Amino acid sequence: MSTVRRAAVVLAAVSALALTACGPSEDGAAGGPEQPTTTPTQSATPAGSPSPAGSATPAKPTKPAKPTKPLSPSPGSDFDVFPCSTFDVKFTATLAEPTTSSYLLKITNKGTKACKALGHPVVTFGDLDGQATERGAAPGIEDAIRLDPGESAYAGLMGGANDGKGKTVGSIELTLNTESDLEQTPLKASTPGLYVSPDKNSVTAWMDNAEDALSL
């Protein structure tokens, strides 16, 4: 074979190999079309649409404020102190002035809770009709005397001088002003020689000391 012919054969073989290497192939096979190297850009999230997963963490919801508890009465306050009744106290009557048949009335809180001595005591004289006339003004319920357990309040009872129009009684009965329709059991005290004048008998409001109760 001549040199020119051998060169033509080699050239033809090289051309065939080149065509085979550059020919089409299945997608994804070696030598196939080159795959794109860049990732398509995500489209912008439309306004008002929820953020896709992986976006910024949403803010935590604000906790509602705790409701304020109503103020409750502090120990020793008068908001929860009820009026004294005959079930709460013990009662004594002591002769203070024989000439005017004046007696010192005393009540003492015998319970375990505080109570208030309101207004004037309600005093009746043995088997006589009616009750003692109120003498002097009494404080309102807010300013009434508070009696803690063991504490006392006082009132001055005056039967009046013997004017021949009244009657002598040996005992009195007492109930307390509760500003309610509570039925009370009257407390009884002995009052030897108490002369009750129809026009002059009277009783003061409750006070926190005996001197004031007898001087009014």
mmCIF file of C-alpha atoms in Angstrom:
data_model
loop_
_atom_site.group_PDB
_atom_site.id
_atom_site.type_symbol
_atom_site.label_atom_id
_atom_site.label_comp_id
_atom_site.label_asym_id
_atom_site.label_seq_id
_atom_site.Cartn_x
_atom_site.Cartn_y
_atom_site.Cartn_z
ATOM 1 C CA MET A 1 0.000 0.000 0.000
ATOM 2 C CA SER A 2 1.329 3.331 -0.925
ATOM 3 C CA THR A 3 2.059 6.002 1.619
ATOM 4 C CA VAL A 4 -0.725 8.223 0.312
ATOM 5 C CA ARG A 5 -3.343 5.471 0.675
ATOM 6 C CA ARG A 6 -2.303 4.591 4.222
ATOM 7 C CA ALA A 7 -2.635 8.236 5.195
ATOM 8 C CA ALA A 8 -6.165 8.358 3.730
ATOM 9 C CA VAL A 9 -7.230 5.242 5.697
ATOM 10 C CA VAL A 10 -5.920 6.648 9.007
ATOM 11 C CA LEU A 11 -7.649 9.956 8.380
ATOM 12 C CA ALA A 12 -10.949 8.189 7.696
ATOM 13 C CA ALA A 13 -10.668 6.176 10.940
ATOM 14 C CA VAL A 14 -9.951 9.273 13.012
ATOM 15 C CA SER A 15 -12.967 11.063 11.502
ATOM 16 C CA ALA A 16 -15.262 8.117 12.317
ATOM 17 C CA LEU A 17 -14.147 8.123 15.975
ATOM 18 C CA ALA A 18 -14.696 11.856 16.242
ATOM 19 C CA LEU A 19 -18.259 11.568 14.896
ATOM 20 C CA THR A 20 -19.036 8.744 17.348
ATOM 21 C CA ALA A 21 -17.843 10.814 20.347
ATOM 22 C CA CYS A 22 -19.867 13.872 19.331
ATOM 23 C CA GLY A 23 -23.063 11.990 18.393
ATOM 24 C CA PRO A 24 -26.392 12.321 20.324
ATOM 25 C CA SER A 25 -27.058 10.206 23.517
ATOM 26 C CA GLU A 26 -29.897 9.666 25.972
ATOM 27 C CA ASP A 27 -30.614 12.371 28.573
ATOM 28 C CA GLY A 28 -28.498 11.886 31.622
ATOM 29 C CA ALA A 29 -26.088 9.482 29.889
ATOM 30 C CA ALA A 30 -22.386 10.165 29.748
ATOM 31 C CA GLY A 31 -21.640 12.516 26.950
ATOM 32 C CA GLY A 32 -25.280 13.781 26.834
ATOM 33 C CA PRO A 33 -26.252 17.421 26.788
ATOM 34 C CA GLU A 34 -24.732 19.369 29.634
ATOM 35 C CA GLN A 35 -27.107 19.907 32.574
ATOM 36 C CA PRO A 36 -27.699 23.480 33.732
ATOM 37 C CA THR A 37 -25.506 24.374 36.678
ATOM 38 C CA THR A 38 -27.571 27.191 38.106
ATOM 39 C CA THR A 39 -30.736 26.805 40.227
ATOM 40 C CA PRO A 40 -33.780 28.724 38.962
ATOM 41 C CA THR A 41 -34.447 31.815 41.067
ATOM 42 C CA GLN A 42 -37.518 31.495 43.323
ATOM 43 C CA SER A 43 -40.281 33.903 42.528
ATOM 44 C CA ALA A 44 -41.032 36.623 45.076
ATOM 45 C CA THR A 45 -43.768 35.852 47.583
ATOM 46 C CA PRO A 46 -46.900 37.808 46.681
ATOM 47 C CA ALA A 47 -47.815 40.589 49.116
ATOM 48 C CA GLY A 48 -50.197 39.398 51.825
ATOM 49 C CA SER A 49 -49.336 35.697 51.334
ATOM 50 C CA PRO A 50 -48.031 33.644 54.286
ATOM 51 C CA SER A 51 -44.279 33.271 54.422
ATOM 52 C CA PRO A 52 -42.976 29.931 53.076
ATOM 53 C CA ALA A 53 -41.396 27.375 55.365
ATOM 54 C CA GLY A 54 -37.896 28.280 56.337
ATOM 55 C CA SER A 55 -38.553 32.019 56.368
ATOM 56 C CA ALA A 56 -37.951 34.270 59.427
ATOM 57 C CA THR A 57 -39.473 33.013 62.711
ATOM 58 C CA PRO A 58 -42.771 34.822 63.443
ATOM 59 C CA ALA A 59 -42.950 36.954 66.626
ATOM 60 C CA LYS A 60 -44.360 35.220 69.717
ATOM 61 C CA PRO A 61 -47.882 36.330 70.685
ATOM 62 C CA THR A 62 -48.042 38.734 73.622
ATOM 63 C CA LYS A 63 -49.397 37.147 76.802
ATOM 64 C CA PRO A 64 -52.521 38.826 78.161
ATOM 65 C CA ALA A 65 -52.040 40.757 81.381
ATOM 66 C CA LYS A 66 -53.093 38.923 84.517
ATOM 67 C CA PRO A 67 -56.332 40.259 86.014
ATOM 68 C CA THR A 68 -55.899 42.342 89.133
ATOM 69 C CA LYS A 69 -57.238 40.673 92.248
ATOM 70 C CA PRO A 70 -59.815 42.675 94.194
ATOM 71 C CA LEU A 71 -58.560 44.094 97.412
ATOM 72 C CA SER A 72 -59.572 42.026 100.391
ATOM 73 C CA PRO A 73 -60.051 43.458 103.885
ATOM 74 C CA SER A 74 -56.803 43.532 105.806
ATOM 75 C CA PRO A 75 -56.663 41.974 109.273
ATOM 76 C CA GLY A 76 -58.138 44.331 111.848
ATOM 77 C CA SER A 77 -60.131 46.362 109.318
ATOM 78 C CA ASP A 78 -63.826 47.151 109.972
ATOM 79 C CA PHE A 79 -65.190 46.040 106.593
ATOM 80 C CA ASP A 80 -66.088 42.587 107.900
ATOM 81 C CA VAL A 81 -67.073 43.569 111.484
ATOM 82 C CA PHE A 82 -70.748 43.027 112.270
ATOM 83 C CA PRO A 83 -72.839 44.773 114.956
ATOM 84 C CA CYS A 84 -72.746 43.210 118.412
ATOM 85 C CA SER A 85 -75.822 41.327 119.560
ATOM 86 C CA THR A 86 -76.719 39.826 122.910
ATOM 87 C CA PHE A 87 -75.245 36.538 121.668
ATOM 88 C CA ASP A 88 -71.791 38.160 121.483
ATOM 89 C CA VAL A 89 -71.508 39.900 124.850
ATOM 90 C CA LYS A 90 -71.913 39.560 128.575
ATOM 91 C CA PHE A 91 -73.673 42.326 130.506
ATOM 92 C CA THR A 92 -73.435 43.923 133.944
ATOM 93 C CA ALA A 93 -75.111 46.921 135.625
ATOM 94 C CA THR A 94 -73.472 48.681 138.591
ATOM 95 C CA LEU A 95 -75.022 51.395 140.794
ATOM 96 C CA ALA A 96 -73.147 54.665 140.215
ATOM 97 C CA GLU A 97 -75.300 57.367 141.925
ATOM 98 C CA PRO A 98 -78.142 56.408 144.293
ATOM 99 C CA THR A 99 -79.705 59.892 144.333
ATOM 100 C CA THR A 100 -80.504 59.869 140.632
ATOM 101 C CA SER A 101 -80.724 56.088 140.360
ATOM 102 C CA SER A 102 -77.830 56.110 137.904
ATOM 103 C CA TYR A 103 -76.276 52.821 136.784
ATOM 104 C CA LEU A 104 -73.193 52.064 134.732
ATOM 105 C CA LEU A 105 -74.001 49.545 132.011
ATOM 106 C CA LYS A 106 -71.129 47.462 130.680
ATOM 107 C CA ILE A 107 -70.932 44.950 127.837
ATOM 108 C CA THR A 108 -67.871 42.807 127.111
ATOM 109 C CA ASN A 109 -67.185 40.864 123.937
ATOM 110 C CA LYS A 110 -67.128 37.225 124.987
ATOM 111 C CA GLY A 111 -66.633 35.803 121.492
ATOM 112 C CA THR A 112 -63.618 35.137 119.294
ATOM 113 C CA LYS A 113 -64.353 37.799 116.655
ATOM 114 C CA ALA A 114 -64.637 41.578 116.796
ATOM 115 C CA CYS A 115 -68.055 43.260 116.736
ATOM 116 C CA LYS A 116 -69.351 46.842 116.882
ATOM 117 C CA ALA A 117 -71.458 48.370 119.646
ATOM 118 C CA LEU A 118 -73.960 50.490 117.705
ATOM 119 C CA GLY A 119 -75.962 53.456 118.891
ATOM 120 C CA HIS A 120 -77.804 53.313 122.212
ATOM 121 C CA PRO A 121 -78.607 50.195 124.234
ATOM 122 C CA VAL A 122 -82.260 49.219 124.343
ATOM 123 C CA VAL A 123 -83.177 49.082 128.047
ATOM 124 C CA THR A 124 -86.503 48.007 129.549
ATOM 125 C CA PHE A 125 -87.388 48.222 133.254
ATOM 126 C CA GLY A 126 -88.706 45.000 134.725
ATOM 127 C CA ASP A 127 -92.444 44.784 134.228
ATOM 128 C CA LEU A 128 -92.808 48.451 133.235
ATOM 129 C CA ASP A 129 -93.988 49.311 129.750
ATOM 130 C CA GLY A 130 -91.683 51.095 127.358
ATOM 131 C CA GLN A 131 -87.939 51.556 127.304
ATOM 132 C CA ALA A 132 -85.323 54.081 128.417
ATOM 133 C CA THR A 133 -85.200 57.347 126.493
ATOM 134 C CA GLU A 134 -82.078 57.889 124.405
ATOM 135 C CA ARG A 135 -79.789 60.629 125.746
ATOM 136 C CA GLY A 136 -77.267 62.380 123.506
ATOM 137 C CA ALA A 137 -76.269 61.624 119.934
ATOM 138 C CA ALA A 138 -74.718 58.368 118.794
ATOM 139 C CA PRO A 139 -71.980 57.952 116.145
ATOM 140 C CA GLY A 140 -72.814 56.319 112.827
ATOM 141 C CA ILE A 141 -72.004 52.713 112.085
ATOM 142 C CA GLU A 142 -68.619 53.632 110.559
ATOM 143 C CA ASP A 143 -67.537 55.359 113.790
ATOM 144 C CA ALA A 144 -69.189 52.969 116.206
ATOM 145 C CA ILE A 145 -67.056 51.408 118.930
ATOM 146 C CA ARG A 146 -65.224 48.289 117.792
ATOM 147 C CA LEU A 147 -64.965 45.587 120.432
ATOM 148 C CA ASP A 148 -62.243 43.017 119.945
ATOM 149 C CA PRO A 149 -62.552 39.843 122.042
ATOM 150 C CA GLY A 150 -62.393 40.785 125.742
ATOM 151 C CA GLU A 151 -62.934 44.527 125.188
ATOM 152 C CA SER A 152 -65.812 46.490 126.735
ATOM 153 C CA ALA A 153 -68.152 49.402 126.027
ATOM 154 C CA TYR A 154 -70.124 51.492 128.546
ATOM 155 C CA ALA A 155 -73.380 53.404 128.782
ATOM 156 C CA GLY A 156 -74.919 55.522 131.552
ATOM 157 C CA LEU A 157 -78.487 54.715 132.639
ATOM 158 C CA MET A 158 -80.401 57.219 134.747
ATOM 159 C CA GLY A 159 -83.714 56.249 136.349
ATOM 160 C CA GLY A 160 -84.378 59.718 137.721
ATOM 161 C CA ALA A 161 -84.922 61.235 141.156
ATOM 162 C CA ASN A 162 -87.833 59.954 143.231
ATOM 163 C CA ASP A 163 -90.597 62.401 142.383
ATOM 164 C CA GLY A 164 -93.468 60.221 143.515
ATOM 165 C CA LYS A 165 -94.573 59.606 139.921
ATOM 166 C CA GLY A 166 -92.451 56.598 139.145
ATOM 167 C CA LYS A 167 -91.815 53.129 140.397
ATOM 168 C CA THR A 168 -88.947 51.150 141.887
ATOM 169 C CA VAL A 169 -87.816 48.081 139.923
ATOM 170 C CA GLY A 170 -85.362 45.351 140.850
ATOM 171 C CA SER A 171 -84.031 44.480 137.385
ATOM 172 C CA ILE A 172 -83.580 45.639 133.814
ATOM 173 C CA GLU A 173 -83.252 43.875 130.476
ATOM 174 C CA LEU A 174 -80.965 44.888 127.620
ATOM 175 C CA THR A 175 -80.798 44.230 123.880
ATOM 176 C CA LEU A 176 -78.458 45.807 121.323
ATOM 177 C CA ASN A 177 -78.992 47.834 118.195
ATOM 178 C CA THR A 178 -78.012 45.628 115.220
ATOM 179 C CA GLU A 179 -79.750 47.621 112.453
ATOM 180 C CA SER A 180 -81.433 44.374 111.445
ATOM 181 C CA ASP A 181 -84.417 42.225 112.363
ATOM 182 C CA LEU A 182 -82.249 39.746 114.287
ATOM 183 C CA GLU A 183 -84.189 38.299 117.214
ATOM 184 C CA GLN A 184 -82.121 38.569 120.378
ATOM 185 C CA THR A 185 -82.418 37.009 123.778
ATOM 186 C CA PRO A 186 -82.528 39.923 126.284
ATOM 187 C CA LEU A 187 -79.729 40.064 128.852
ATOM 188 C CA LYS A 188 -80.908 40.628 132.408
ATOM 189 C CA ALA A 189 -79.166 42.466 135.268
ATOM 190 C CA SER A 190 -80.160 43.091 138.860
ATOM 191 C CA THR A 191 -80.790 46.761 139.830
ATOM 192 C CA PRO A 192 -81.788 46.922 143.484
ATOM 193 C CA GLY A 193 -83.636 50.152 144.359
ATOM 194 C CA LEU A 194 -83.691 51.517 140.806
ATOM 195 C CA TYR A 195 -86.317 54.245 140.737
ATOM 196 C CA VAL A 196 -87.740 54.889 137.280
ATOM 197 C CA SER A 197 -89.275 58.309 136.709
ATOM 198 C CA PRO A 198 -91.545 58.421 133.627
ATOM 199 C CA ASP A 199 -90.148 61.788 132.505
ATOM 200 C CA LYS A 200 -86.478 61.616 133.521
ATOM 201 C CA ASN A 201 -85.175 58.146 132.775
ATOM 202 C CA SER A 202 -82.612 57.993 129.974
ATOM 203 C CA VAL A 203 -79.572 56.110 128.643
ATOM 204 C CA THR A 204 -76.478 57.294 126.747
ATOM 205 C CA ALA A 205 -74.976 55.800 123.608
ATOM 206 C CA TRP A 206 -72.178 53.252 123.997
ATOM 207 C CA MET A 207 -68.804 54.791 124.869
ATOM 208 C CA ASP A 208 -65.294 53.435 125.182
ATOM 209 C CA ASN A 209 -64.836 54.488 128.829
ATOM 210 C CA ALA A 210 -66.957 54.578 131.983
ATOM 211 C CA GLU A 211 -66.209 58.201 132.888
ATOM 212 C CA ASP A 212 -67.710 59.602 129.691
ATOM 213 C CA ALA A 213 -70.718 57.310 129.986
ATOM 214 C CA LEU A 214 -71.578 58.660 133.457
ATOM 215 C CA SER A 215 -70.802 62.331 132.787
ATOM 216 C CA LEU A 216 -73.075 62.872 129.813
#
